Coordinates of C-alpha atoms and ligand atoms in Angstrom, one line a residue:
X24 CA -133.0 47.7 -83.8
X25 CA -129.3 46.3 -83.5
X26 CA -128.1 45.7 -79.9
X27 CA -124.2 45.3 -78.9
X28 CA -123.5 43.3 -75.4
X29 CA -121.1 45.1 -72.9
X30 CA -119.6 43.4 -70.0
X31 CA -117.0 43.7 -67.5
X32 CA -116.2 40.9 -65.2
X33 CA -115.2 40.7 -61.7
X34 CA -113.0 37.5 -61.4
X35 CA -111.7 36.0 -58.1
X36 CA -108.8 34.3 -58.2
X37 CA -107.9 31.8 -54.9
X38 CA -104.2 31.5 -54.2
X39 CA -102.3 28.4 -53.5
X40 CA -100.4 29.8 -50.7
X41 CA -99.8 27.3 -47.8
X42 CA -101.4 29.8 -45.1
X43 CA -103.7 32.4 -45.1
X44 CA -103.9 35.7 -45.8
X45 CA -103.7 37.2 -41.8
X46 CA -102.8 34.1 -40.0
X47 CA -100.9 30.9 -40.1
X48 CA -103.9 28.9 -40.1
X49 CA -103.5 26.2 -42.9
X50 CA -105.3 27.0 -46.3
X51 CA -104.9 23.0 -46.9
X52 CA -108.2 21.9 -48.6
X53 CA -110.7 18.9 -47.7
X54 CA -109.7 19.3 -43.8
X55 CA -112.7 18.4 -41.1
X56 CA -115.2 21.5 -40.9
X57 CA -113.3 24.4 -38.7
X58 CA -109.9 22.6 -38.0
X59 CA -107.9 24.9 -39.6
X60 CA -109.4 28.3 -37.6
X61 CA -107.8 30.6 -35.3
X62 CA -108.8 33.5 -33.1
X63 CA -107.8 36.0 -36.2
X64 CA -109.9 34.1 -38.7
X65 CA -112.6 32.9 -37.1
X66 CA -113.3 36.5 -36.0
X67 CA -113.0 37.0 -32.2
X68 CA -112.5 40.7 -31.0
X69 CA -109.2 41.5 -30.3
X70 CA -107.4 38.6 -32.4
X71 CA -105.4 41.0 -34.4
X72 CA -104.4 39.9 -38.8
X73 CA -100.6 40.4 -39.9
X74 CA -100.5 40.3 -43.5
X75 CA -98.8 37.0 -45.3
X76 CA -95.6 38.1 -47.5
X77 CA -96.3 35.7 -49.8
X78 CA -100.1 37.3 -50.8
X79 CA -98.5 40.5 -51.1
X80 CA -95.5 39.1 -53.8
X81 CA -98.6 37.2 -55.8
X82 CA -100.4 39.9 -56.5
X83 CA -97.4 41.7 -57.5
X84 CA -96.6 39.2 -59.9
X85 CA -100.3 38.3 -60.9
X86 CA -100.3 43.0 -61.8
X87 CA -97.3 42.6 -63.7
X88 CA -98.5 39.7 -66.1
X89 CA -101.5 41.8 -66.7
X90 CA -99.3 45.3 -67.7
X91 CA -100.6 47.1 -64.4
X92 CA -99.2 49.5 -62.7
X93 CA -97.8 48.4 -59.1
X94 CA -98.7 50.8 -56.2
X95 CA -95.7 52.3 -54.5
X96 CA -98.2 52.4 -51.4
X97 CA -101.2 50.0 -50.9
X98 CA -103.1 49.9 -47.8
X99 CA -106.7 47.4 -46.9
X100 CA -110.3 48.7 -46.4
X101 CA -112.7 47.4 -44.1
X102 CA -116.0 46.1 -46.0
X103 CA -118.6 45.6 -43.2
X104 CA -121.6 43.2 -43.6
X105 CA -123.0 40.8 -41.6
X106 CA -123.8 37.2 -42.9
X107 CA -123.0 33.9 -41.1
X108 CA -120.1 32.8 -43.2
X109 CA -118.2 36.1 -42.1
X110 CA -117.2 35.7 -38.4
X111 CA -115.8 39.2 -38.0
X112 CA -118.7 41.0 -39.6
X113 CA -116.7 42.7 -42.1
X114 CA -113.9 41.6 -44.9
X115 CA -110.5 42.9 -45.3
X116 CA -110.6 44.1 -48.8
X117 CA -109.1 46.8 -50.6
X118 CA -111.4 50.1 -52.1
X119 CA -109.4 52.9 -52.1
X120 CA -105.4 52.0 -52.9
X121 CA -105.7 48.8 -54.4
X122 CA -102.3 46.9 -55.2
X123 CA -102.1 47.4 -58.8
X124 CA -104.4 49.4 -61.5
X125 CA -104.6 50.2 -65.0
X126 CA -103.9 47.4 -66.9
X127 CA -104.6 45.2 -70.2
X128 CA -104.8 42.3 -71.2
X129 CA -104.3 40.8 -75.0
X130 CA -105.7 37.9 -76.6
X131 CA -106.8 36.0 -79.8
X132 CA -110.2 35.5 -80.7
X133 CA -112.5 34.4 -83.9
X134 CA -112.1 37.8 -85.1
X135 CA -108.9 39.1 -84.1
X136 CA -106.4 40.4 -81.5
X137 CA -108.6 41.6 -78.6
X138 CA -107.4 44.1 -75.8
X139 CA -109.4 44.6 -72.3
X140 CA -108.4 46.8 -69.9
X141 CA -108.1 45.7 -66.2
X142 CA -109.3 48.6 -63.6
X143 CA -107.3 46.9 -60.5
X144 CA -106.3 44.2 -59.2
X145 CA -107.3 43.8 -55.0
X146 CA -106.0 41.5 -52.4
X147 CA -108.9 40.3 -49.7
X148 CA -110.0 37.4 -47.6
X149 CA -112.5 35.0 -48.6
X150 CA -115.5 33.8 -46.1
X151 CA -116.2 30.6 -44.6
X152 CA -118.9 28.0 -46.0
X153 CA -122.6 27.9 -45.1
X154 CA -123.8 24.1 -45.4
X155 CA -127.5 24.3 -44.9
X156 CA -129.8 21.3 -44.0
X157 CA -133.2 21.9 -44.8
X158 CA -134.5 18.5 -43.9
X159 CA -133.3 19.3 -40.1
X160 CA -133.7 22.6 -40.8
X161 CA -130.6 23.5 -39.5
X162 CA -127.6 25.2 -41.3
X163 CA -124.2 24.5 -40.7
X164 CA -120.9 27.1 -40.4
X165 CA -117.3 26.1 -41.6
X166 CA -114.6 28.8 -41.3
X167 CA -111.8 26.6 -43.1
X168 CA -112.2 28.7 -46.0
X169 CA -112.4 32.0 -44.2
X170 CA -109.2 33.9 -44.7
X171 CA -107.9 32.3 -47.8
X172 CA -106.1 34.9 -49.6
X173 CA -108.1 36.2 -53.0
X174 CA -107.3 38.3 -55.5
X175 CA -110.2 40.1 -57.1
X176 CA -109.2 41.4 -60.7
X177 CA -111.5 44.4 -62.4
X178 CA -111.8 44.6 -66.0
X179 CA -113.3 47.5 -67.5
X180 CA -116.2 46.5 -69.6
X181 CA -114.6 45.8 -73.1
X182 CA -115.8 43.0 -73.6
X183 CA -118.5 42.5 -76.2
X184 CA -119.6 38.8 -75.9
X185 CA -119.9 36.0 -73.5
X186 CA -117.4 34.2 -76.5
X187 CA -114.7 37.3 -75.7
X188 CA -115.5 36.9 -71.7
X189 CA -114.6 33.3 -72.0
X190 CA -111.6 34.3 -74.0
X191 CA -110.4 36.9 -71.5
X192 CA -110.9 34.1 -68.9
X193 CA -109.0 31.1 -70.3
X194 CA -105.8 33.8 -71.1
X195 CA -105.8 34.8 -67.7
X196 CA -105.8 31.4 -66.4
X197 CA -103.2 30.6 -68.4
X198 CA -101.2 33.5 -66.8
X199 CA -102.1 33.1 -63.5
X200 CA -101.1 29.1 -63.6
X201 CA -97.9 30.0 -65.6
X202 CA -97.0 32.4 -62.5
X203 CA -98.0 29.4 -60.3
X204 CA -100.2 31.4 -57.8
X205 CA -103.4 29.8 -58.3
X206 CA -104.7 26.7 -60.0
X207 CA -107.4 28.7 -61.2
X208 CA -109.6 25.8 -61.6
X209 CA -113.5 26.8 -61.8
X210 CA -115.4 23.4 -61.6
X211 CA -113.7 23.9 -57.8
X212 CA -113.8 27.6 -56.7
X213 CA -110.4 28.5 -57.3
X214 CA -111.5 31.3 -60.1
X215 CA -115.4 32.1 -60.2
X216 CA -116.7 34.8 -62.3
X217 CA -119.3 37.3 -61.7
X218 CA -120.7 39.0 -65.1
X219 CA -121.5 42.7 -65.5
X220 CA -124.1 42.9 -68.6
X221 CA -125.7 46.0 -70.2
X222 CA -127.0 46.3 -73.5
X223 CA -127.0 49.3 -75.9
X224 CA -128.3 50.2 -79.4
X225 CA -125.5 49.3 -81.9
X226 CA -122.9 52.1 -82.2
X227 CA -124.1 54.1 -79.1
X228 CA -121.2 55.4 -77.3
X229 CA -123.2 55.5 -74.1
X230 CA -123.7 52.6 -72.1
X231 CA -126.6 50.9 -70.6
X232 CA -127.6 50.0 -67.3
X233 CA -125.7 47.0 -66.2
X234 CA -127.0 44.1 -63.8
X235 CA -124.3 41.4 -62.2
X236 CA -124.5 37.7 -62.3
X237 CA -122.4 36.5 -59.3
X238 CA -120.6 33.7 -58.9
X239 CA -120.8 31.5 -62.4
X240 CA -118.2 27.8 -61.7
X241 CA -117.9 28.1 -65.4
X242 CA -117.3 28.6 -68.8
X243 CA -120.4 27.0 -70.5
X244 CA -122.3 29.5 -67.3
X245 CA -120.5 32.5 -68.5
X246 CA -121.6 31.9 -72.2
X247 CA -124.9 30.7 -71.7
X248 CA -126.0 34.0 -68.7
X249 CA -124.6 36.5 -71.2
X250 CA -127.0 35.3 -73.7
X251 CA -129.6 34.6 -71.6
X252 CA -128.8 38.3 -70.1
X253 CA -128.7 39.8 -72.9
X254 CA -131.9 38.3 -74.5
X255 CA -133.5 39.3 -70.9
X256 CA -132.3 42.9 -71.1
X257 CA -133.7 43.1 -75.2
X258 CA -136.9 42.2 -74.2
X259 CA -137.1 44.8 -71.7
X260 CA -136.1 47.6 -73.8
X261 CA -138.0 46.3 -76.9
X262 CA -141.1 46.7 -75.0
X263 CA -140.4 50.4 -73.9
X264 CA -139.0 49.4 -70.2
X265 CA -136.1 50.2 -68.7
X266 CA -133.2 47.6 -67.1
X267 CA -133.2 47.9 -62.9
X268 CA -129.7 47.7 -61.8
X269 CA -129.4 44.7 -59.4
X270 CA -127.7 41.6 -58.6
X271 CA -129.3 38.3 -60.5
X272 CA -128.7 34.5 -59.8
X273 CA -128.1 33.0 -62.8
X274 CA -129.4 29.1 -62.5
X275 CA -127.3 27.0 -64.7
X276 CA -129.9 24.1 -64.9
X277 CA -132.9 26.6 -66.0
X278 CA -130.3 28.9 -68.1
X279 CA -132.3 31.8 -67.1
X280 CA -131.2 34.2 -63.8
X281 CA -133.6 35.8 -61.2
X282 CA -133.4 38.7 -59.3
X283 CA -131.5 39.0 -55.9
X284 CA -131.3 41.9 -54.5
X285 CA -130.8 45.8 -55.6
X286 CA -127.4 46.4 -56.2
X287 CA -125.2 47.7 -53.3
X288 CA -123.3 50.7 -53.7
X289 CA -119.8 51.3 -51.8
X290 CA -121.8 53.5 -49.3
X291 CA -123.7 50.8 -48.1
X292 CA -120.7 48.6 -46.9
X293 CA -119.2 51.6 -45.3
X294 CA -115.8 51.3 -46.5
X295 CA -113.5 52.7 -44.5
X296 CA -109.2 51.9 -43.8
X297 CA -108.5 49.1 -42.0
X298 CA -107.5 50.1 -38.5
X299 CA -105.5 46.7 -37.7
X300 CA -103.1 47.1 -40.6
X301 CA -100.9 49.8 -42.0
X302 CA -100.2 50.8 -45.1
X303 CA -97.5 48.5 -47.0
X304 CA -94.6 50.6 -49.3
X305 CA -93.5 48.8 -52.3
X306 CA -89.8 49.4 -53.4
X307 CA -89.5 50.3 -56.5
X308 CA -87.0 47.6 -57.1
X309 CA -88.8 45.0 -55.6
X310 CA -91.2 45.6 -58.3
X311 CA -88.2 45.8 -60.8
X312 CA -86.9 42.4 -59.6
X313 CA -90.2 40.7 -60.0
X314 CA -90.6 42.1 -63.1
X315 CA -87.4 40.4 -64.3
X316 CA -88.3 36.8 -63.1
X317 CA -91.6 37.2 -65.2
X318 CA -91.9 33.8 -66.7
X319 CA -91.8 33.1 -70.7
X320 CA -95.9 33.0 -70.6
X321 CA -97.5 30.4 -73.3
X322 CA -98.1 32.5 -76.6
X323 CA -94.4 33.6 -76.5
X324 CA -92.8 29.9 -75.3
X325 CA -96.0 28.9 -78.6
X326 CA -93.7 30.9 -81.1
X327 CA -90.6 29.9 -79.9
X328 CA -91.2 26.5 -80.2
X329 CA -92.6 26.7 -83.6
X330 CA -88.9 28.5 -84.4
X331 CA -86.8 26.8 -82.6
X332 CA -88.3 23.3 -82.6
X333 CA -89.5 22.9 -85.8
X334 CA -92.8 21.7 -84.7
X335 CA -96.4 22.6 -86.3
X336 CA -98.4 25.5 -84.5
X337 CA -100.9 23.5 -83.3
X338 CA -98.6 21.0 -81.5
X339 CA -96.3 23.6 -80.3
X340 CA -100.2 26.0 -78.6
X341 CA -101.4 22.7 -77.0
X342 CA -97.5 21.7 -76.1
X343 CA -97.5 25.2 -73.9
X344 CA -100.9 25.2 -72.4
X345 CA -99.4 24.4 -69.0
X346 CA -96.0 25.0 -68.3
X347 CA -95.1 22.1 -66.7
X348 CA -95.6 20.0 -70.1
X349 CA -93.6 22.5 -71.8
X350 CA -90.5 22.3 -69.7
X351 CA -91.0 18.6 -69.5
X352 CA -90.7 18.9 -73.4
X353 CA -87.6 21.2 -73.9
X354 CA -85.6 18.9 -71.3
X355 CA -86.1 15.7 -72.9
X356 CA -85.4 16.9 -76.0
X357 CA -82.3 18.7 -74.4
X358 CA -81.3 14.9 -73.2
X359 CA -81.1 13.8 -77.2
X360 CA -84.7 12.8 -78.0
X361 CA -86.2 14.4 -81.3
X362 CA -88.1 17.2 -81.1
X363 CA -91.1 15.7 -83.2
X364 CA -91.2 12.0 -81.0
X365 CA -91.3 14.1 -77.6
X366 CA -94.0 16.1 -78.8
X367 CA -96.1 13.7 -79.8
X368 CA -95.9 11.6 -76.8
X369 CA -96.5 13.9 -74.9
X370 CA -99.8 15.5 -76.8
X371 CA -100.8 12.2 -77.7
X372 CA -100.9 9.1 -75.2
X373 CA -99.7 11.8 -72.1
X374 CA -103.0 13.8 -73.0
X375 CA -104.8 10.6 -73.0
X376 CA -104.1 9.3 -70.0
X377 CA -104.5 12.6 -68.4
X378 CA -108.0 12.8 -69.2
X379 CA -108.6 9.3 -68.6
X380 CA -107.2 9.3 -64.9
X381 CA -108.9 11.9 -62.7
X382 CA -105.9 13.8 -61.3
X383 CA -105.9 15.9 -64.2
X384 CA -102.5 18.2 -64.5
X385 CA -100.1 16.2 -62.6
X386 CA -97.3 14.7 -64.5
X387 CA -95.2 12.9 -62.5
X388 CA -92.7 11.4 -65.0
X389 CA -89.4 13.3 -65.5
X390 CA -87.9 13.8 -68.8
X391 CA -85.2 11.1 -69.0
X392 CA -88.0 8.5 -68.5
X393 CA -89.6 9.9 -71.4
X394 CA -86.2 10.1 -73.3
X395 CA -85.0 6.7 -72.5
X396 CA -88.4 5.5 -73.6
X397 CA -88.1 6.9 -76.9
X398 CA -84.5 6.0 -77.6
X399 CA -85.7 1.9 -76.4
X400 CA -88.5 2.7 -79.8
X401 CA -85.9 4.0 -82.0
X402 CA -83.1 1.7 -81.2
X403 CA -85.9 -1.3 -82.2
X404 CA -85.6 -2.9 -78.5
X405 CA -89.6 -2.5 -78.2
X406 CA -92.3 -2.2 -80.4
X407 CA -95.2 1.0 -80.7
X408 CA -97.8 -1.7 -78.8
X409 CA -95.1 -2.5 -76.3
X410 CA -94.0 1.2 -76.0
X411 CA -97.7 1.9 -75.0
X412 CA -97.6 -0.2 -72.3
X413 CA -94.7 0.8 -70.6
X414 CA -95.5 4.7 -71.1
X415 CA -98.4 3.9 -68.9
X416 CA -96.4 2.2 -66.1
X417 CA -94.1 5.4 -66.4
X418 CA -97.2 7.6 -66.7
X419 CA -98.3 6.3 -63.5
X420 CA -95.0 5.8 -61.5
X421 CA -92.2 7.1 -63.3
X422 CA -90.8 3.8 -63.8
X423 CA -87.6 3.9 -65.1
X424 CA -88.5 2.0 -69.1
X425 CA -85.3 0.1 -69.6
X426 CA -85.8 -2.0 -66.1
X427 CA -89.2 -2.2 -66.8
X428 CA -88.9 -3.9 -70.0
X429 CA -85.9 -6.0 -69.3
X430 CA -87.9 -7.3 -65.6
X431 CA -90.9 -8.0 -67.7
X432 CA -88.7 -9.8 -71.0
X433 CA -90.3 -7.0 -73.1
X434 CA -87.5 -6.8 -75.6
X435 CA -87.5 -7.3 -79.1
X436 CA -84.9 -10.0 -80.2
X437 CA -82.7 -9.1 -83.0
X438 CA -80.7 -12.3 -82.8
X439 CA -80.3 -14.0 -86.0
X440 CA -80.1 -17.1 -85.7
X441 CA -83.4 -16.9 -83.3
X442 CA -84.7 -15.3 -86.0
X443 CA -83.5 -17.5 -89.1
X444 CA -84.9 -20.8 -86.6
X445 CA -88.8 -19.4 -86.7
X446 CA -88.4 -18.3 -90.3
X447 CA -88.3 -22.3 -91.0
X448 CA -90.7 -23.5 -88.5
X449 CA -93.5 -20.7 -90.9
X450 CA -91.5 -21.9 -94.4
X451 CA -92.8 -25.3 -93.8
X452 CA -96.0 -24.7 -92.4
X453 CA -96.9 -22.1 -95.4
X454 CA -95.1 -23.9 -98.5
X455 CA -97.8 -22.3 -100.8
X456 CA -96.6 -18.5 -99.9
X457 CA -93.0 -19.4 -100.2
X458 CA -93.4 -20.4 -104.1
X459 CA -96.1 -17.8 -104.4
X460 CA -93.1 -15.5 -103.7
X461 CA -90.3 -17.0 -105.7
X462 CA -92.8 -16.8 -108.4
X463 CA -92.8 -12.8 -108.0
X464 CA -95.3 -12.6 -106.1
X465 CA -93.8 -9.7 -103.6
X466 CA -97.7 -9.7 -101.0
X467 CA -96.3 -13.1 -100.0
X468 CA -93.3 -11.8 -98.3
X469 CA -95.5 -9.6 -96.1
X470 CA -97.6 -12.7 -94.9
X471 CA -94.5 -14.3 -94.1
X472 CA -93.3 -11.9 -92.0
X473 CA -96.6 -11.4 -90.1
X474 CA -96.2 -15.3 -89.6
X475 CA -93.0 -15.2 -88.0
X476 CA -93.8 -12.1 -85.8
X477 CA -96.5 -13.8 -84.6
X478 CA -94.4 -17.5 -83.8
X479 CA -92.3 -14.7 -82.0
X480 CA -95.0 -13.3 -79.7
X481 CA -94.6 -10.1 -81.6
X482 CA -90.8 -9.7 -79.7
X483 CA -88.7 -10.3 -82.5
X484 CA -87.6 -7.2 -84.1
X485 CA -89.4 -6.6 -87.8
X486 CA -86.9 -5.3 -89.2
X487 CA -84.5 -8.1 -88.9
X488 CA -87.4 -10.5 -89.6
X489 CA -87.3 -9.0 -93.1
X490 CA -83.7 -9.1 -93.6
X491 CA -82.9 -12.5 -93.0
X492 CA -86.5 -14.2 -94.4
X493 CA -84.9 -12.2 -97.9
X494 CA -81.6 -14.3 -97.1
X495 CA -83.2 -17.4 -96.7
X496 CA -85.4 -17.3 -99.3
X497 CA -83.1 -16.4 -101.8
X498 CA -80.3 -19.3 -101.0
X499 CA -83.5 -21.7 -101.5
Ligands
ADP508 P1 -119.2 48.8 -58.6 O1 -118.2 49.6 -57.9 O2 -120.6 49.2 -58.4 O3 -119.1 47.3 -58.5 P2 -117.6 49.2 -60.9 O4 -117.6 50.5 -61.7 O5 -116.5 48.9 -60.0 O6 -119.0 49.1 -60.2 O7 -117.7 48.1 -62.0 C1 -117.9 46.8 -61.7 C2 -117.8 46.0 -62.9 O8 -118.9 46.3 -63.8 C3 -116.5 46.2 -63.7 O9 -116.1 44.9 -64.2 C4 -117.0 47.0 -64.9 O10 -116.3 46.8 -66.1 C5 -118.4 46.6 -65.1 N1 -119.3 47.6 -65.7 C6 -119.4 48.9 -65.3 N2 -120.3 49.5 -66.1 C7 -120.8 48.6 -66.9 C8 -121.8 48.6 -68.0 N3 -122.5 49.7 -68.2 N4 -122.1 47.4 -68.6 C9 -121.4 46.3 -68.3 N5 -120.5 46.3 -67.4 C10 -120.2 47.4 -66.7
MG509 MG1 -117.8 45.6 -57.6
ZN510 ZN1 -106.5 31.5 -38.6

């Protein structure tokens, strides 16, 4: 028998707001274990949480980029469980009003346009971090973490691969990075997945029982536990069993997943409204206004650039991956550069040097560097090998390229009579090339030229090497 794959995911997304979500405790990361904790976040009764504006306008924004509706009213829910890295025994989540619902999300895949609905978004708090010892035997508590503000986003289980899961997840990190709300990096914790998997005979309209994978850090987990899932789940129904509905561990070294626990049910967190904070009215036109200030997102700026720019599709997609490399783009060309020299400086030798160094998305060089580095190219003051050199001081500083090349004598000469002195120096030392060449013998004029370049440290400019070796040559 055929099987199809169904999955939903459950994606949290950490935002980069400076303080947390119920207290002005710093979110800062890398800070010694539970220096940045507070009576409100490190759970002691009678601290009371007061909701950070700044959460609240993210997940706004973070609903509208993914078509939701925006509540008018929104309130928290109290999820209790008890667990070490939860000081206050419960979380502030959201269960019954959630921020923003009914929602979809486009994107390209092998085969086509896909579309997968989101079921809500939900602001919470996340928990501190267990550190366990098991040499000592001991485990260890930080509450840094707890209270950085999360937004958990729902999909409804449209998706029909591991392929289209890692497709839904790379489009919304691309949104959520474009909005600026989250760095939505996975290797670090700032997005992690958990995969809802079922399996059903091929053009059922029913679907299976699901298990969850929590937790995968990313994309190679989320492709490999789907297959391994759904292989798993194949198996069981092949051999006349029937799926249990639970949590699994997926172990990304093993590829396989083990059970956990049964799956919990709403009922057994006892959900109720949080008592500490009231409900929080949205204005319609605060809604209205965000919705205005939505940013140009990649796939639109993609098509634009292609228009507008000239440039090939594939430049222009990898140009607008992250919006900072695509403004940095449009304003240097907007200075005067060309639209083709920008763009491949910057998905050339800028990608390069990205990977290379290890702090991966910052640029720190501002357009005019780029532009003034291009125009010192074009105007035939440095060479492409010289050029590469100074992009990487820029890279790394933002030096300014024209006083970097005149402090280090990096310029090409064009001077003449320079020029006309080393053409004799390589005339006499090469007298067999010189008649080779007055004998029609065109190759020879090359070799001369790569002489005198070389007598000039490669800073005399080619162009005018050419020029005046022709001259000479031809007077005899
Ligand atoms: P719960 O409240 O128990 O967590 P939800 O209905 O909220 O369950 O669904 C949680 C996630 O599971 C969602 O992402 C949803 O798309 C996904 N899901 C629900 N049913 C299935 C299914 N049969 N197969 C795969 N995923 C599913
Ligand atoms: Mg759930
Ligand atoms: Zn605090």
């Amino acid at each position: 028998m055929e099987y199809e794959t169904v999955i939903g995911l459950e994606v949290h997304v950490e935002l980069n707001t400076k303080t947390k979500i119920f207290c002005s405790c710093s979110t800062a990361f890398g800070a010694k274990a539970n220096t940045q904790i507070c009576p409100v976040c490190a759970g002691l009764p009678g601290a009371l949480p007061v909701l950070n504006r700044q959460v609240l306008t993210a997940a706004v924004r973070a609903g509208l980029a993914l078509n939701c509706e925006i509540a008018e009213r929104t309130r928290f829910d109290r999820k209790n469980y008890f667990y070490p890295d939860n000081p206050q025994n419960y979380q502030i989540s959201q269960l019954y009003l959630p921020i923003c619902k009914k929602g979809y999300m486009e994107f390209d895949t092998g085969e086509g346009r896909k579309k997968v609905r989101i079921h809500d978004i939900h602001m919470e708090e996340d928990a501190g971090k267990l550190y366990h010892d098991s040499e000592k035997g001991v485990s260890y508590a930080d509450y840094n973490r707890a209270g950085v503000p999360l937004l958990e986003i729902v999909t409804e289980p449209d998706m029909r691969s591991g392929e289209e899961a890692v497709a839904f997840l790379e489009k919304l990190k691309s949104r959520l990075r474009y909005l600026g709300i989250s760095d939505c990096r996975m290797q670090e914790g700032s997005m992690r997945a958990d995969v809802n998997l079922s399996v059903r005979p091929a053009g059922s309209s029913e679907y299976g029982t699901r298990t969850e994978m929590k937790n995968l850090s990313s994309y190679t987990a989320v492709r490999e536990a789907a297959a391994a899932e759904t292989k798993r789940q194949i198996a069981i129904l092949e051999s006349g069993g029937s799926v249990m509905r639970e949590t699994r561990r997926f172990d990304e070294k093993k590829k396989e997943s083990t059970g956990m626990r049964g799956k919990e049910g709403a009922e057994d967190y006892r959900y109720f409204p949080e008592p500490d904070l009231k409900a929080v009215y949205i204005a319609k036109e605060t809604t209205e206004k965000l919705r205005a200030q939505m940013p140009e997102f990649s796939e639109e700026k993609t098509e634009r650039f292609c228009r507008e720019y000239g440039l090939g599709a594939k430049d222009a997609a990898l140009l607008c991956r992250e919006r900072k490399m695509a403004e940095l783009f449009e304003q240097t060309v907007s200075l005067g550069a060309e639209a083709k020299s920008v763009s491949n400086w910057l998905n050339g030798e800028t990608l390069k040097l990205m990977a290379e160094r290890e702090v991966a998305d910052e640029l720190r060089f501002t357009a005019d560097r780029l532009y003034k580095l291009i125009k010192l190219i074009k105007d035939g003051i440095i060479n492409n090998t010289t050029a590469k050199e100074v992009f990487e001081n820029m890279y790394d500083d933002n030096t300014d390229p024209e006083k970097y090349v005149e402090e280090k004598g990096l310029a090409q000469s064009s001077d003449e009579d320079e020029i006309r002195e080393l053409c004799m120096q390589v005339f006499n030392a090469n007298p067999d090339a010189v008649s080779d060449y007055r004998n029609g013998k065109g190759r020879a004029l090359g070799f001369l030229v790569g002489c005198v370049m070389k007598a000039g440290s490669g800073k005399v400019e080619p162009k005018t090497v050419t020029k005046v070796m022709k001259e000479c040559l031809e007077k005899g």
